[in-house]
Amino acid sequence: MSKVNSWPSGKELEVLRLLQSADAGMYGLELVEQSDGALGRTSIYKYLGRLEEKGFVTVKRPATADHPGMPRPIYRINGLGERALEAAEDIGLFV
């Protein structure tokens, strides 16, 4: 079964909800910090990768970093992600 456009899991919906509140997007560890313990450092990039694969988020990978280390990918919810989140809220999957 293809993951493209399959329904997001509960944790993926949580990631979409957090991204919806961030106009400029967020990187993975920001999402962990904002989740109040709902998301963990070891799993956040698994959820972000799945959401990107399913088409619910877009990612910008900067060529250079403004901090020591590797550049941080910035994730943003896109139109399909917005619609999936709205549908989840409409049917009561997400409060």
PDB file of C-alpha atoms in Angstrom:
ATOM      1  CA  MET A   1       0.000   0.000   0.000  1.00  0.00           C
ATOM      2  CA  SER A   2       1.348   3.412  -0.933  1.00  0.00           C
ATOM      3  CA  LYS A   3       1.791   5.957   1.822  1.00  0.00           C
ATOM      4  CA  VAL A   4       1.052   8.827  -0.541  1.00  0.00           C
ATOM      5  CA  ASN A   5      -2.078  10.588   0.741  1.00  0.00           C
ATOM      6  CA  SER A   6      -2.835   7.903   3.343  1.00  0.00           C
ATOM      7  CA  TRP A   7      -4.408   9.192   6.551  1.00  0.00           C
ATOM      8  CA  PRO A   8      -1.973  10.642   9.124  1.00  0.00           C
ATOM      9  CA  SER A   9      -1.562   8.800  12.438  1.00  0.00           C
ATOM     10  CA  GLY A  10      -2.410  10.419  15.771  1.00  0.00           C
ATOM     11  CA  LYS A  11       1.181  11.548  16.351  1.00  0.00           C
ATOM     12  CA  GLU A  12       1.380  12.839  12.780  1.00  0.00           C
ATOM     13  CA  LEU A  13      -1.791  14.853  13.408  1.00  0.00           C
ATOM     14  CA  GLU A  14      -0.115  16.327  16.490  1.00  0.00           C
ATOM     15  CA  VAL A  15       2.860  17.370  14.335  1.00  0.00           C
ATOM     16  CA  LEU A  16       0.503  18.952  11.784  1.00  0.00           C
ATOM     17  CA  ARG A  17      -1.301  20.848  14.563  1.00  0.00           C
ATOM     18  CA  LEU A  18       1.982  22.264  15.831  1.00  0.00           C
ATOM     19  CA  LEU A  19       3.135  23.187  12.329  1.00  0.00           C
ATOM     20  CA  GLN A  20      -0.182  24.927  11.672  1.00  0.00           C
ATOM     21  CA  SER A  21       0.638  27.411  14.432  1.00  0.00           C
ATOM     22  CA  ALA A  22       4.097  28.201  13.013  1.00  0.00           C
ATOM     23  CA  ASP A  23       3.954  30.460   9.960  1.00  0.00           C
ATOM     24  CA  ALA A  24       7.705  30.278   9.378  1.00  0.00           C
ATOM     25  CA  GLY A  25       7.825  26.500   9.891  1.00  0.00           C
ATOM     26  CA  MET A  26       9.749  24.570  12.512  1.00  0.00           C
ATOM     27  CA  TYR A  27      12.617  22.147  12.719  1.00  0.00           C
ATOM     28  CA  GLY A  28      12.254  18.806  14.482  1.00  0.00           C
ATOM     29  CA  LEU A  29      13.571  19.647  17.923  1.00  0.00           C
ATOM     30  CA  GLU A  30      11.413  22.796  18.047  1.00  0.00           C
ATOM     31  CA  LEU A  31       8.401  20.551  17.498  1.00  0.00           C
ATOM     32  CA  VAL A  32       9.522  18.280  20.346  1.00  0.00           C
ATOM     33  CA  GLU A  33       9.902  21.286  22.664  1.00  0.00           C
ATOM     34  CA  GLN A  34       6.490  22.706  21.712  1.00  0.00           C
ATOM     35  CA  SER A  35       4.695  19.369  22.115  1.00  0.00           C
ATOM     36  CA  ASP A  36       4.797  19.331  25.944  1.00  0.00           C
ATOM     37  CA  GLY A  37       6.060  15.755  25.957  1.00  0.00           C
ATOM     38  CA  ALA A  38       3.715  14.366  23.300  1.00  0.00           C
ATOM     39  CA  LEU A  39       6.591  13.910  20.824  1.00  0.00           C
ATOM     40  CA  GLY A  40      10.039  12.520  21.492  1.00  0.00           C
ATOM     41  CA  ARG A  41      13.478  13.351  20.154  1.00  0.00           C
ATOM     42  CA  THR A  42      13.953   9.810  18.885  1.00  0.00           C
ATOM     43  CA  SER A  43      10.762   9.678  16.826  1.00  0.00           C
ATOM     44  CA  ILE A  44      10.105  13.199  15.520  1.00  0.00           C
ATOM     45  CA  TYR A  45      12.049  12.778  12.286  1.00  0.00           C
ATOM     46  CA  LYS A  46      10.246   9.478  11.620  1.00  0.00           C
ATOM     47  CA  TYR A  47       6.913  11.328  11.795  1.00  0.00           C
ATOM     48  CA  LEU A  48       8.195  14.247   9.709  1.00  0.00           C
ATOM     49  CA  GLY A  49       9.565  11.870   7.069  1.00  0.00           C
ATOM     50  CA  ARG A  50       6.233  10.059   6.844  1.00  0.00           C
ATOM     51  CA  LEU A  51       4.315  13.352   6.584  1.00  0.00           C
ATOM     52  CA  GLU A  52       6.623  14.509   3.805  1.00  0.00           C
ATOM     53  CA  GLU A  53       6.261  11.175   2.012  1.00  0.00           C
ATOM     54  CA  LYS A  54       2.461  11.350   2.313  1.00  0.00           C
ATOM     55  CA  GLY A  55       2.456  14.912   0.953  1.00  0.00           C
ATOM     56  CA  PHE A  56       1.192  16.733   4.080  1.00  0.00           C
ATOM     57  CA  VAL A  57       4.289  18.885   4.705  1.00  0.00           C
ATOM     58  CA  THR A  58       6.981  20.584   2.692  1.00  0.00           C
ATOM     59  CA  VAL A  59      10.594  20.777   3.790  1.00  0.00           C
ATOM     60  CA  LYS A  60      13.259  23.354   3.101  1.00  0.00           C
ATOM     61  CA  ARG A  61      16.812  22.139   3.543  1.00  0.00           C
ATOM     62  CA  PRO A  62      19.122  25.158   3.850  1.00  0.00           C
ATOM     63  CA  ALA A  63      22.512  24.889   2.135  1.00  0.00           C
ATOM     64  CA  THR A  64      24.308  26.410   5.118  1.00  0.00           C
ATOM     65  CA  ALA A  65      23.676  26.633   8.847  1.00  0.00           C
ATOM     66  CA  ASP A  66      23.492  29.781  10.970  1.00  0.00           C
ATOM     67  CA  HIS A  67      24.702  27.733  13.952  1.00  0.00           C
ATOM     68  CA  PRO A  68      27.432  25.138  14.554  1.00  0.00           C
ATOM     69  CA  GLY A  69      26.710  21.800  12.913  1.00  0.00           C
ATOM     70  CA  MET A  70      24.492  20.668  10.081  1.00  0.00           C
ATOM     71  CA  PRO A  71      21.742  22.891   8.651  1.00  0.00           C
ATOM     72  CA  ARG A  72      18.325  22.179  10.170  1.00  0.00           C
ATOM     73  CA  PRO A  73      15.527  21.269   7.764  1.00  0.00           C
ATOM     74  CA  ILE A  74      12.498  23.516   8.246  1.00  0.00           C
ATOM     75  CA  TYR A  75       9.103  21.817   7.939  1.00  0.00           C
ATOM     76  CA  ARG A  76       5.849  23.566   7.003  1.00  0.00           C
ATOM     77  CA  ILE A  77       2.308  22.290   6.755  1.00  0.00           C
ATOM     78  CA  ASN A  78       0.948  22.588   3.213  1.00  0.00           C
ATOM     79  CA  GLY A  79      -2.588  22.755   1.809  1.00  0.00           C
ATOM     80  CA  LEU A  80      -3.122  19.001   1.890  1.00  0.00           C
ATOM     81  CA  GLY A  81      -1.905  18.888   5.496  1.00  0.00           C
ATOM     82  CA  GLU A  82      -4.269  21.734   6.407  1.00  0.00           C
ATOM     83  CA  ARG A  83      -7.210  19.857   4.862  1.00  0.00           C
ATOM     84  CA  ALA A  84      -6.294  16.603   6.634  1.00  0.00           C
ATOM     85  CA  LEU A  85      -6.083  18.425   9.962  1.00  0.00           C
ATOM     86  CA  GLU A  86      -9.441  20.128   9.384  1.00  0.00           C
ATOM     87  CA  ALA A  87     -11.038  16.791   8.458  1.00  0.00           C
ATOM     88  CA  ALA A  88      -9.621  15.154  11.602  1.00  0.00           C
ATOM     89  CA  GLU A  89     -11.020  17.954  13.728  1.00  0.00           C
ATOM     90  CA  ASP A  90     -14.411  17.771  11.937  1.00  0.00           C
ATOM     91  CA  ILE A  91     -14.831  14.070  12.686  1.00  0.00           C
ATOM     92  CA  GLY A  92     -13.591  14.411  16.256  1.00  0.00           C
ATOM     93  CA  LEU A  93     -10.253  12.615  15.944  1.00  0.00           C
ATOM     94  CA  PHE A  94      -8.422  15.594  17.319  1.00  0.00           C
ATOM     95  CA  VAL A  95      -9.521  17.784  20.192  1.00  0.00           C
TER      96      VAL A  95
END
